[in-house]
Amino acid sequence: MLSKKIKVLIISVLMLCTSLMAGGDCNKTATGKVPLNDLGAGFYQGFVGGLFPGGLNTPPAPHDSAGRALALAIQPLDANGQIDVVNGDIVLVTIGMSNTSRESDVFIPLANSDPVKNPKVKIVNGALGGHDAKMAADINNDYWQFVQDQIAAAGFTNAQVQAAWVKQATGGPKDPFPAEAVELQGYLEQIARNLKFYFPNLKIAYYSSRIYAGYATSNLNPEPHAYESGFSVKWMIDKQINGDPNLNYDPAKGPVVAPYLTWGAYLWADGLTPRSDGLIWECADLQDDGTHPSESGKAKVAELLLNFFRTNPAAAPWYLNNGTVPVELINFEAGIQNFDVVLRWATASETNNLGFDIERKSGHAPFQKIAFVPGNGSTSAQSFYEYRDSALPPGFYSYRLKQIDTNGDVSFSSDVTVQINAPQGFSLEPNYPNPFRHSTTFVFKLAEPSFVSLRIYNLLGQEVARLVSQDLDAGLHQVRWEVNHQPKNLTPGIYFVILRHRGPDGMERPIGKRKLLFLD
């Protein structure tokens, strides 16, 4: 017989071991890889990022318009697939392996309790553990009978299925990138065709990639394969956008063999490194194999999905109870003017729109709010907005809009990224206004970091103001001179401003000189 102390010790050791195993290998907190939506026009092993072609996170205009039209065409159907807005239903089926099944188990009750969800939308968990992408790509695999049985058990028919959320992966991937991702892409394409075969009224399939698998302790689906599965989804969607007949969804272009394909919620983030929208994957978000989500991990996926279906223009029209997107953003773009970033966006309509927080980040730093632009409340007319982010140093900058409803609900736009290049030389630009009465602004460009001085002199060559005397980064700089704030009482007249920089030899040399006219 074991003594009580020994039993307590054994139990303590077991509890410690369980704690250490929770989440898998908790030391692998990041891989250094950049999520596709943050990678944008950057490259991973020679392949461009972004969720859609060209490194963008928004679909090309024709594909975007087609998705919106199909979303509007999704209407409640009866058991025979005929429109019945009174007694019919819209069935969304989830397709995938064990992760998808577990995440669906949390998402479905969350969506069913969502006050803005269309009550006609019925969600069926058609994901099944142990059935990976290779199995689901086989049209005769017993997986497809399971999916149909789940739909029937919920009281619906194949003819009522009009949307699908798909999240799949290959079990035990071994090949290096891009071979493994290309193989998964082929499976995902065949799954799309299988979906259209079994569910002829299916209009849209929303694909997601894997969550973070850096904590994995098995070869079931570890990194970098979980990350690289995002390229499989991206390339498949790109292929449909480019008109591949084997993924055609448009009857005007030939036989329809697949649903319209687009992204669902993009789920991957690099462990504890915050994604641009703040998403991270903690060790506690995974079970002890580091692959399957824990309760908190499943909840994260469910929340991401809920926000997606509420706000995506190719999903919200049928998901929301009123059939409209609260704020329908139809474009968001960024351009460069000198060293200013000019953001422009437009909305097709707005409902209870308080306004937009403008958020900016540089590199892999988190987004920070830089401004707020008021919205137009509720309007059915198009609205146009513009914001100028001025005098930024050279570098890459990403922007997004955080749209805020009057009730506090928020949604985010896709990101836009711009690059500001360093000036080709040093210069002092004309100040404005000139002549001036109370203040004027000086603008100067630095081709490289440098110590600079900006000083004001009178006609006798006497210094009357020293506006800058410090090290500055390369780029465009603006300095405002408030004449009334000078300690000396300056009389109206002619003055000069001289900009100098310190060279490698420590000597200060003039960059430019401008004549100023101070009026009474």
Short mmCIF file of C-alpha atoms in Angstrom, two decimals, residues 7-462:
data_model
loop_
_atom_site.label_atom_id
_atom_site.label_comp_id
_atom_site.label_asym_id
_atom_site.label_seq_id
_atom_site.Cartn_x
_atom_site.Cartn_y
_atom_site.Cartn_z
CA LYS A 7 0.06 9.29 -3.26
CA VAL A 8 0.00 13.06 -2.91
CA LEU A 9 3.47 13.24 -4.48
CA ILE A 10 2.42 11.05 -7.43
CA ILE A 11 -0.69 13.12 -8.00
CA SER A 12 1.35 16.32 -7.85
CA VAL A 13 3.87 14.98 -10.37
CA LEU A 14 1.08 13.91 -12.72
CA MET A 15 -0.55 17.32 -12.45
CA LEU A 16 2.78 18.99 -13.18
CA CYS A 17 3.34 16.79 -16.22
CA THR A 18 -0.13 17.57 -17.49
CA SER A 19 0.51 21.26 -17.02
CA LEU A 20 3.82 21.05 -18.88
CA MET A 21 2.13 19.19 -21.75
CA ALA A 22 -0.71 21.69 -22.07
CA GLY A 23 -0.56 23.31 -25.46
CA GLY A 24 2.32 21.16 -26.67
CA ASP A 25 5.81 22.65 -26.86
CA CYS A 26 5.17 26.06 -25.33
CA ASN A 27 8.70 27.26 -26.10
CA LYS A 28 7.92 27.60 -29.81
CA THR A 29 6.20 30.96 -29.50
CA ALA A 30 6.89 32.18 -33.07
CA THR A 31 8.34 31.10 -36.41
CA GLY A 32 9.26 34.50 -37.83
CA LYS A 33 6.85 34.05 -40.73
CA VAL A 34 4.51 36.88 -41.74
CA PRO A 35 0.76 36.18 -42.03
CA LEU A 36 -0.44 36.38 -45.63
CA ASN A 37 -2.67 39.36 -44.96
CA ASP A 38 0.29 41.26 -43.45
CA LEU A 39 2.83 40.00 -46.00
CA GLY A 40 0.95 41.82 -48.76
CA ALA A 41 3.21 42.49 -51.73
CA GLY A 42 6.15 40.93 -49.88
CA PHE A 43 7.44 37.46 -50.68
CA TYR A 44 7.76 34.08 -48.98
CA GLN A 45 10.31 31.88 -50.74
CA GLY A 46 9.70 33.71 -53.99
CA PHE A 47 5.87 33.73 -53.78
CA VAL A 48 3.94 36.95 -53.24
CA GLY A 49 1.71 37.33 -50.19
CA GLY A 50 -1.74 38.83 -49.77
CA LEU A 51 -4.98 36.88 -49.83
CA PHE A 52 -5.75 37.69 -53.46
CA PRO A 53 -3.71 38.31 -56.63
CA GLY A 54 -1.10 41.06 -56.67
CA GLY A 55 -0.41 40.94 -52.94
CA LEU A 56 -3.83 42.46 -52.16
CA ASN A 57 -6.23 41.48 -49.40
CA THR A 58 -9.30 42.39 -51.43
CA PRO A 59 -10.52 40.53 -54.51
CA PRO A 60 -10.28 42.09 -57.98
CA ALA A 61 -13.34 44.15 -58.85
CA PRO A 62 -14.98 41.57 -61.19
CA HIS A 63 -14.60 38.74 -58.66
CA ASP A 64 -15.77 41.03 -55.86
CA SER A 65 -18.87 42.08 -57.81
CA ALA A 66 -19.67 38.45 -58.66
CA GLY A 67 -19.45 37.44 -55.00
CA ARG A 68 -21.74 40.25 -53.91
CA ALA A 69 -24.29 39.32 -56.58
CA LEU A 70 -24.25 35.64 -55.59
CA ALA A 71 -24.62 36.54 -51.92
CA LEU A 72 -27.73 38.56 -52.76
CA ALA A 73 -29.04 35.61 -54.79
CA ILE A 74 -28.95 33.29 -51.77
CA GLN A 75 -32.58 32.97 -50.66
CA PRO A 76 -34.45 30.50 -48.42
CA LEU A 77 -35.17 27.28 -50.30
CA ASP A 78 -37.68 24.49 -49.71
CA ALA A 79 -36.73 20.81 -49.63
CA ASN A 80 -36.80 20.67 -53.44
CA GLY A 81 -34.54 23.66 -53.85
CA GLN A 82 -37.27 26.15 -54.79
CA ILE A 83 -37.33 29.65 -53.31
CA ASP A 84 -39.65 29.82 -50.31
CA VAL A 85 -39.04 32.96 -48.28
CA VAL A 86 -41.68 31.98 -45.72
CA ASN A 87 -40.95 28.33 -44.94
CA GLY A 88 -37.59 27.76 -46.66
CA ASP A 89 -34.08 27.72 -45.18
CA ILE A 90 -30.52 28.72 -46.10
CA VAL A 91 -28.15 25.91 -45.13
CA LEU A 92 -24.48 26.62 -44.43
CA VAL A 93 -22.45 23.42 -44.07
CA THR A 94 -18.96 23.24 -42.55
CA ILE A 95 -16.47 20.95 -44.29
CA GLY A 96 -13.19 19.66 -42.93
CA MET A 97 -11.25 17.54 -40.50
CA SER A 98 -11.12 17.34 -36.69
CA ASN A 99 -10.07 20.96 -36.10
CA THR A 100 -12.94 22.15 -38.29
CA SER A 101 -15.39 19.90 -36.47
CA ARG A 102 -14.36 21.13 -33.02
CA GLU A 103 -14.39 24.76 -34.08
CA SER A 104 -17.82 24.29 -35.70
CA ASP A 105 -19.15 22.91 -32.41
CA VAL A 106 -18.43 26.30 -30.82
CA PHE A 107 -19.23 28.50 -33.81
CA ILE A 108 -22.71 27.08 -34.45
CA PRO A 109 -24.25 27.88 -31.03
CA LEU A 110 -22.47 31.26 -31.05
CA ALA A 111 -24.00 32.11 -34.43
CA ASN A 112 -27.41 30.78 -33.41
CA SER A 113 -27.43 33.20 -30.49
CA ASP A 114 -26.29 36.11 -32.64
CA PRO A 115 -29.11 38.70 -32.61
CA VAL A 116 -28.27 39.95 -36.10
CA LYS A 117 -28.22 36.52 -37.79
CA ASN A 118 -30.93 35.77 -40.31
CA PRO A 119 -33.17 33.17 -38.60
CA LYS A 120 -33.48 31.42 -41.97
CA VAL A 121 -29.76 30.56 -41.86
CA LYS A 122 -29.20 27.05 -40.50
CA ILE A 123 -25.66 25.78 -39.90
CA VAL A 124 -24.74 22.08 -40.06
CA ASN A 125 -21.45 20.67 -38.82
CA GLY A 126 -20.28 18.45 -41.67
CA ALA A 127 -16.64 18.19 -40.55
CA LEU A 128 -15.30 14.82 -39.40
CA GLY A 129 -12.16 13.94 -37.49
CA GLY A 130 -9.72 11.60 -39.16
CA HIS A 131 -10.73 12.68 -42.67
CA ASP A 132 -8.14 14.99 -44.16
CA ALA A 133 -8.07 16.82 -47.49
CA LYS A 134 -6.85 13.80 -49.45
CA MET A 135 -9.81 11.72 -48.26
CA ALA A 136 -12.33 14.51 -48.86
CA ALA A 137 -10.95 14.98 -52.38
CA ASP A 138 -12.14 11.45 -53.19
CA ILE A 139 -15.73 11.92 -54.34
CA ASN A 140 -16.54 8.32 -53.36
CA ASN A 141 -15.03 8.51 -49.88
CA ASP A 142 -17.44 7.73 -47.03
CA TYR A 143 -16.86 11.27 -45.79
CA TRP A 144 -19.41 12.60 -48.27
CA GLN A 145 -22.05 10.19 -47.06
CA PHE A 146 -21.37 11.42 -43.53
CA VAL A 147 -21.90 15.05 -44.62
CA GLN A 148 -25.21 14.20 -46.27
CA ASP A 149 -26.31 12.22 -43.22
CA GLN A 150 -25.56 15.22 -40.99
CA ILE A 151 -27.68 17.47 -43.21
CA ALA A 152 -30.55 15.00 -43.24
CA ALA A 153 -30.36 14.49 -39.48
CA ALA A 154 -30.71 18.26 -39.02
CA GLY A 155 -33.92 18.16 -41.05
CA PHE A 156 -32.66 19.56 -44.35
CA THR A 157 -31.91 18.35 -47.86
CA ASN A 158 -28.91 18.62 -50.16
CA ALA A 159 -30.91 21.04 -52.30
CA GLN A 160 -31.07 23.58 -49.48
CA VAL A 161 -27.28 23.87 -49.06
CA GLN A 162 -26.14 27.17 -50.57
CA ALA A 163 -22.96 28.02 -48.67
CA ALA A 164 -20.02 26.12 -47.20
CA TRP A 165 -17.16 26.93 -44.86
CA VAL A 166 -14.17 24.76 -45.74
CA LYS A 167 -11.05 24.25 -43.65
CA GLN A 168 -8.89 21.32 -44.65
CA ALA A 169 -5.28 20.11 -44.43
CA THR A 170 -3.21 17.07 -45.34
CA GLY A 171 -2.26 14.72 -42.53
CA GLY A 172 1.46 14.24 -41.93
CA PRO A 173 2.83 16.57 -44.63
CA LYS A 174 6.49 15.95 -45.49
CA ASP A 175 7.45 17.74 -48.71
CA PRO A 176 9.14 21.14 -48.71
CA PHE A 177 7.47 24.27 -49.98
CA PRO A 178 5.93 24.70 -52.51
CA ALA A 179 5.38 21.01 -53.36
CA GLU A 180 3.24 20.21 -50.31
CA ALA A 181 1.18 23.38 -50.75
CA VAL A 182 0.59 22.62 -54.42
CA GLU A 183 -0.60 19.12 -53.53
CA LEU A 184 -3.03 20.53 -50.95
CA GLN A 185 -4.22 23.07 -53.50
CA GLY A 186 -5.18 20.22 -55.82
CA TYR A 187 -7.15 18.53 -53.04
CA LEU A 188 -8.95 21.78 -52.18
CA GLU A 189 -9.94 22.29 -55.81
CA GLN A 190 -11.36 18.76 -56.01
CA ILE A 191 -13.27 19.33 -52.75
CA ALA A 192 -14.85 22.39 -54.39
CA ARG A 193 -15.98 20.26 -57.33
CA ASN A 194 -17.27 17.55 -54.96
CA LEU A 195 -19.30 20.16 -53.09
CA LYS A 196 -20.96 21.30 -56.30
CA PHE A 197 -21.66 17.68 -57.29
CA TYR A 198 -23.43 16.79 -54.04
CA PHE A 199 -25.03 20.21 -53.44
CA PRO A 200 -26.15 21.59 -56.82
CA ASN A 201 -27.55 24.83 -55.36
CA LEU A 202 -24.30 25.65 -53.53
CA LYS A 203 -23.30 29.16 -54.58
CA ILE A 204 -20.32 30.16 -52.42
CA ALA A 205 -17.58 28.25 -50.59
CA TYR A 206 -15.54 30.21 -48.04
CA TYR A 207 -12.12 28.66 -47.45
CA SER A 208 -9.92 29.15 -44.38
CA SER A 209 -6.39 27.96 -43.73
CA ARG A 210 -4.92 26.47 -40.55
CA ILE A 211 -4.34 28.11 -37.19
CA TYR A 212 -0.81 28.36 -35.74
CA ALA A 213 0.89 24.99 -35.26
CA GLY A 214 4.26 26.05 -33.87
CA TYR A 215 3.47 24.38 -30.56
CA ALA A 216 2.87 21.01 -32.29
CA THR A 217 4.47 17.91 -30.78
CA SER A 218 3.54 15.53 -33.61
CA ASN A 219 3.84 15.42 -37.38
CA LEU A 220 0.06 15.60 -37.86
CA ASN A 221 0.23 19.12 -39.32
CA PRO A 222 3.12 21.13 -37.86
CA GLU A 223 4.79 24.31 -39.00
CA PRO A 224 5.70 25.44 -41.57
CA HIS A 225 2.94 23.41 -43.25
CA ALA A 226 0.11 25.08 -41.31
CA TYR A 227 1.36 28.48 -42.46
CA GLU A 228 1.96 27.32 -46.02
CA SER A 229 -1.57 25.94 -46.32
CA GLY A 230 -2.64 29.56 -46.74
CA PHE A 231 -0.89 29.61 -50.09
CA SER A 232 -2.89 26.55 -51.13
CA VAL A 233 -6.13 28.47 -50.58
CA LYS A 234 -4.75 31.63 -52.18
CA TRP A 235 -3.53 29.85 -55.31
CA MET A 236 -6.82 28.01 -55.73
CA ILE A 237 -8.81 31.25 -55.54
CA ASP A 238 -6.34 32.95 -57.89
CA LYS A 239 -6.86 30.11 -60.36
CA GLN A 240 -10.64 30.62 -60.39
CA ILE A 241 -10.19 34.38 -60.74
CA ASN A 242 -7.97 33.76 -63.76
CA GLY A 243 -10.77 31.81 -65.43
CA ASP A 244 -9.73 28.16 -65.06
CA PRO A 245 -12.62 26.11 -66.56
CA ASN A 246 -12.07 23.35 -64.00
CA LEU A 247 -13.21 25.80 -61.30
CA ASN A 248 -15.86 27.65 -63.31
CA TYR A 249 -18.86 28.96 -61.34
CA ASP A 250 -20.34 31.24 -64.02
CA PRO A 251 -22.89 29.63 -66.39
CA ALA A 252 -22.15 32.38 -68.92
CA LYS A 253 -18.60 31.03 -69.25
CA GLY A 254 -19.35 27.34 -69.68
CA PRO A 255 -20.32 24.32 -67.57
CA VAL A 256 -20.52 25.14 -63.86
CA VAL A 257 -18.33 22.67 -61.97
CA ALA A 258 -17.59 24.53 -58.73
CA PRO A 259 -19.07 27.15 -56.41
CA TYR A 260 -17.74 30.70 -56.27
CA LEU A 261 -14.54 30.52 -54.19
CA THR A 262 -13.30 33.13 -51.76
CA TRP A 263 -11.59 33.44 -48.42
CA GLY A 264 -13.38 32.83 -45.18
CA ALA A 265 -11.69 34.11 -42.02
CA TYR A 266 -7.90 33.92 -42.35
CA LEU A 267 -6.89 32.19 -39.12
CA TRP A 268 -3.08 31.98 -39.02
CA ALA A 269 -0.99 34.26 -36.83
CA ASP A 270 2.62 33.75 -35.76
CA GLY A 271 2.18 32.50 -32.21
CA LEU A 272 2.70 35.30 -29.72
CA THR A 273 3.70 37.82 -32.41
CA PRO A 274 0.58 39.98 -32.86
CA ARG A 275 -0.95 40.00 -36.32
CA SER A 276 -1.93 43.41 -37.72
CA ASP A 277 -5.39 43.04 -36.18
CA GLY A 278 -3.90 41.89 -32.85
CA LEU A 279 -4.58 38.15 -33.25
CA ILE A 280 -2.14 35.86 -31.43
CA TRP A 281 -2.09 32.14 -30.65
CA GLU A 282 -1.07 31.33 -27.10
CA CYS A 283 0.07 27.92 -25.98
CA ALA A 284 -3.10 27.67 -23.90
CA ASP A 285 -5.14 28.00 -27.11
CA LEU A 286 -3.99 24.52 -28.15
CA GLN A 287 -4.46 21.08 -26.64
CA ASP A 288 -1.47 19.04 -25.48
CA ASP A 289 -0.62 17.97 -29.05
CA GLY A 290 -0.13 21.61 -30.01
CA THR A 291 -2.34 21.02 -33.06
CA HIS A 292 -5.97 20.79 -31.99
CA PRO A 293 -7.53 23.92 -30.48
CA SER A 294 -8.41 24.06 -26.80
CA GLU A 295 -11.61 25.69 -25.58
CA SER A 296 -10.06 29.16 -25.85
CA GLY A 297 -8.67 28.34 -29.30
CA LYS A 298 -12.04 27.14 -30.55
CA ALA A 299 -13.63 30.30 -29.19
CA LYS A 300 -11.11 32.46 -31.08
CA VAL A 301 -11.93 30.76 -34.36
CA ALA A 302 -15.65 31.04 -33.67
CA GLU A 303 -15.38 34.79 -33.02
CA LEU A 304 -13.32 35.31 -36.18
CA LEU A 305 -15.92 33.43 -38.21
CA LEU A 306 -18.79 35.34 -36.65
CA ASN A 307 -17.18 38.68 -37.51
CA PHE A 308 -16.47 37.44 -41.03
CA PHE A 309 -20.05 36.42 -41.80
CA ARG A 310 -21.38 39.63 -40.26
CA THR A 311 -19.18 41.95 -42.31
CA ASN A 312 -17.94 40.32 -45.52
CA PRO A 313 -19.81 41.70 -48.57
CA ALA A 314 -20.01 38.19 -50.08
CA ALA A 315 -21.57 36.75 -46.89
CA ALA A 316 -23.41 39.45 -44.93
CA PRO A 317 -26.33 39.88 -47.40
CA TRP A 318 -27.64 36.38 -46.62
CA TYR A 319 -26.25 35.99 -43.10
CA LEU A 320 -27.62 39.21 -41.59
CA ASN A 321 -31.26 39.43 -40.60
CA ASN A 322 -31.87 42.65 -42.51
CA GLY A 323 -29.85 41.45 -45.48
CA THR A 324 -27.61 44.51 -45.57
CA VAL A 325 -24.06 45.28 -44.53
CA PRO A 326 -24.16 48.02 -41.82
CA VAL A 327 -21.42 49.90 -43.66
CA GLU A 328 -20.67 48.65 -47.14
CA LEU A 329 -17.11 49.68 -47.97
CA ILE A 330 -16.64 49.60 -51.74
CA ASN A 331 -13.00 50.66 -51.91
CA PHE A 332 -10.06 51.65 -49.72
CA GLU A 333 -6.83 52.81 -51.29
CA ALA A 334 -3.63 54.64 -50.43
CA GLY A 335 -1.45 56.87 -52.59
CA ILE A 336 1.74 58.91 -52.16
CA GLN A 337 1.91 62.68 -52.66
CA ASN A 338 5.41 63.95 -51.87
CA PHE A 339 5.94 62.37 -48.45
CA ASP A 340 2.26 62.34 -47.52
CA VAL A 341 0.11 59.22 -47.64
CA VAL A 342 -3.35 60.05 -48.95
CA LEU A 343 -6.06 57.57 -47.94
CA ARG A 344 -9.33 57.50 -49.85
CA TRP A 345 -12.33 55.27 -49.32
CA ALA A 346 -15.98 55.11 -50.25
CA THR A 347 -19.10 53.44 -48.92
CA ALA A 348 -22.08 52.33 -50.95
CA SER A 349 -24.40 52.81 -47.98
CA GLU A 350 -24.20 53.28 -44.22
CA THR A 351 -26.36 52.29 -41.27
CA ASN A 352 -25.68 53.85 -37.85
CA ASN A 353 -22.09 54.64 -38.82
CA LEU A 354 -20.38 56.62 -36.05
CA GLY A 355 -17.16 56.85 -38.05
CA PHE A 356 -13.74 55.40 -38.76
CA ASP A 357 -10.62 55.09 -36.67
CA ILE A 358 -7.63 55.27 -39.00
CA GLU A 359 -4.94 52.87 -37.85
CA ARG A 360 -1.33 52.75 -39.06
CA LYS A 361 1.63 50.48 -38.51
CA SER A 362 5.21 50.31 -39.73
CA GLY A 363 6.95 46.96 -40.19
CA HIS A 364 5.70 44.30 -37.82
CA ALA A 365 4.67 46.69 -35.06
CA PRO A 366 1.00 46.57 -34.02
CA PHE A 367 -1.52 48.97 -35.53
CA GLN A 368 -1.96 52.28 -33.73
CA LYS A 369 -4.85 54.74 -34.04
CA ILE A 370 -3.73 58.00 -35.66
CA ALA A 371 -7.04 59.75 -36.38
CA PHE A 372 -10.83 59.54 -36.33
CA VAL A 373 -13.02 60.49 -39.29
CA PRO A 374 -16.75 60.92 -38.54
CA GLY A 375 -19.20 58.81 -40.56
CA ASN A 376 -22.51 59.84 -42.12
CA GLY A 377 -24.83 57.96 -39.77
CA SER A 378 -27.42 56.23 -41.95
CA THR A 379 -27.57 56.91 -45.67
CA SER A 380 -28.35 54.96 -48.82
CA ALA A 381 -26.16 57.25 -50.94
CA GLN A 382 -22.50 56.75 -51.74
CA SER A 383 -20.13 58.56 -49.37
CA PHE A 384 -16.52 59.51 -50.09
CA TYR A 385 -13.77 60.05 -47.53
CA GLU A 386 -10.16 61.22 -47.56
CA TYR A 387 -7.41 61.52 -44.96
CA ARG A 388 -3.82 62.77 -45.38
CA ASP A 389 -1.03 61.36 -43.19
CA SER A 390 1.71 63.93 -43.55
CA ALA A 391 5.52 64.13 -43.51
CA LEU A 392 6.37 60.49 -42.88
CA PRO A 393 9.96 59.20 -42.92
CA PRO A 394 10.89 56.66 -45.61
CA GLY A 395 9.64 53.11 -45.08
CA PHE A 396 6.71 50.73 -45.53
CA TYR A 397 3.40 51.69 -43.93
CA SER A 398 0.18 49.72 -43.60
CA TYR A 399 -3.22 51.27 -42.95
CA ARG A 400 -6.64 49.94 -42.08
CA LEU A 401 -10.02 51.37 -41.15
CA LYS A 402 -11.79 50.46 -37.94
CA GLN A 403 -15.44 51.18 -38.64
CA ILE A 404 -17.45 51.93 -35.48
CA ASP A 405 -21.25 51.68 -35.22
CA THR A 406 -23.22 53.96 -32.94
CA ASN A 407 -23.89 50.93 -30.71
CA GLY A 408 -20.16 50.28 -30.32
CA ASP A 409 -19.83 47.34 -32.75
CA VAL A 410 -16.67 47.48 -34.86
CA SER A 411 -15.35 45.90 -38.03
CA PHE A 412 -12.05 46.24 -39.86
CA SER A 413 -11.24 46.89 -43.49
CA SER A 414 -8.54 45.05 -45.36
CA ASP A 415 -5.06 46.52 -45.09
CA VAL A 416 -3.39 48.74 -47.68
CA THR A 417 0.39 49.11 -47.78
CA VAL A 418 2.53 51.86 -49.29
CA GLN A 419 6.25 52.56 -49.50
CA ILE A 420 7.78 56.00 -49.05
CA ASN A 421 11.21 56.20 -50.63
CA ALA A 422 14.04 58.34 -49.31
CA PRO A 423 14.68 61.64 -51.15
CA GLN A 424 17.40 61.64 -53.77
CA GLY A 425 19.15 64.65 -52.23
CA PHE A 426 19.03 67.44 -49.65
CA SER A 427 16.82 70.46 -50.27
CA LEU A 428 15.00 73.31 -48.61
CA GLU A 429 11.60 73.77 -50.23
CA PRO A 430 9.75 77.11 -50.47
CA ASN A 431 8.06 77.98 -47.20
CA TYR A 432 4.35 78.69 -47.06
CA PRO A 433 2.76 81.14 -46.76
CA ASN A 434 5.28 83.71 -47.91
CA PRO A 435 4.76 86.63 -47.34
CA PHE A 436 3.26 85.88 -43.92
CA ARG A 437 2.00 87.69 -40.84
CA HIS A 438 1.89 85.30 -37.89
CA SER A 439 3.48 82.03 -38.93
CA THR A 440 5.03 80.15 -41.82
CA THR A 441 6.00 76.52 -42.42
CA PHE A 442 9.37 75.28 -43.68
CA VAL A 443 9.72 72.00 -45.56
CA PHE A 444 13.04 70.27 -46.18
CA LYS A 445 14.23 66.90 -47.48
CA LEU A 446 17.09 64.78 -46.19
CA ALA A 447 18.51 61.96 -48.31
CA GLU A 448 20.05 60.31 -45.25
CA PRO A 449 20.03 60.74 -41.47
CA SER A 450 21.93 63.88 -40.57
CA PHE A 451 22.50 66.56 -37.97
CA VAL A 452 20.75 69.69 -39.27
CA SER A 453 20.21 73.26 -38.20
CA LEU A 454 17.45 75.60 -39.37
CA ARG A 455 17.99 79.23 -38.40
CA ILE A 456 16.43 82.63 -39.15
CA TYR A 457 18.58 85.70 -39.78
CA ASN A 458 17.84 89.40 -40.25
CA LEU A 459 19.35 91.63 -42.95
CA LEU A 460 22.37 92.31 -40.72
CA GLY A 461 23.17 88.60 -40.58
CA GLN A 462 22.13 88.31 -36.94
#
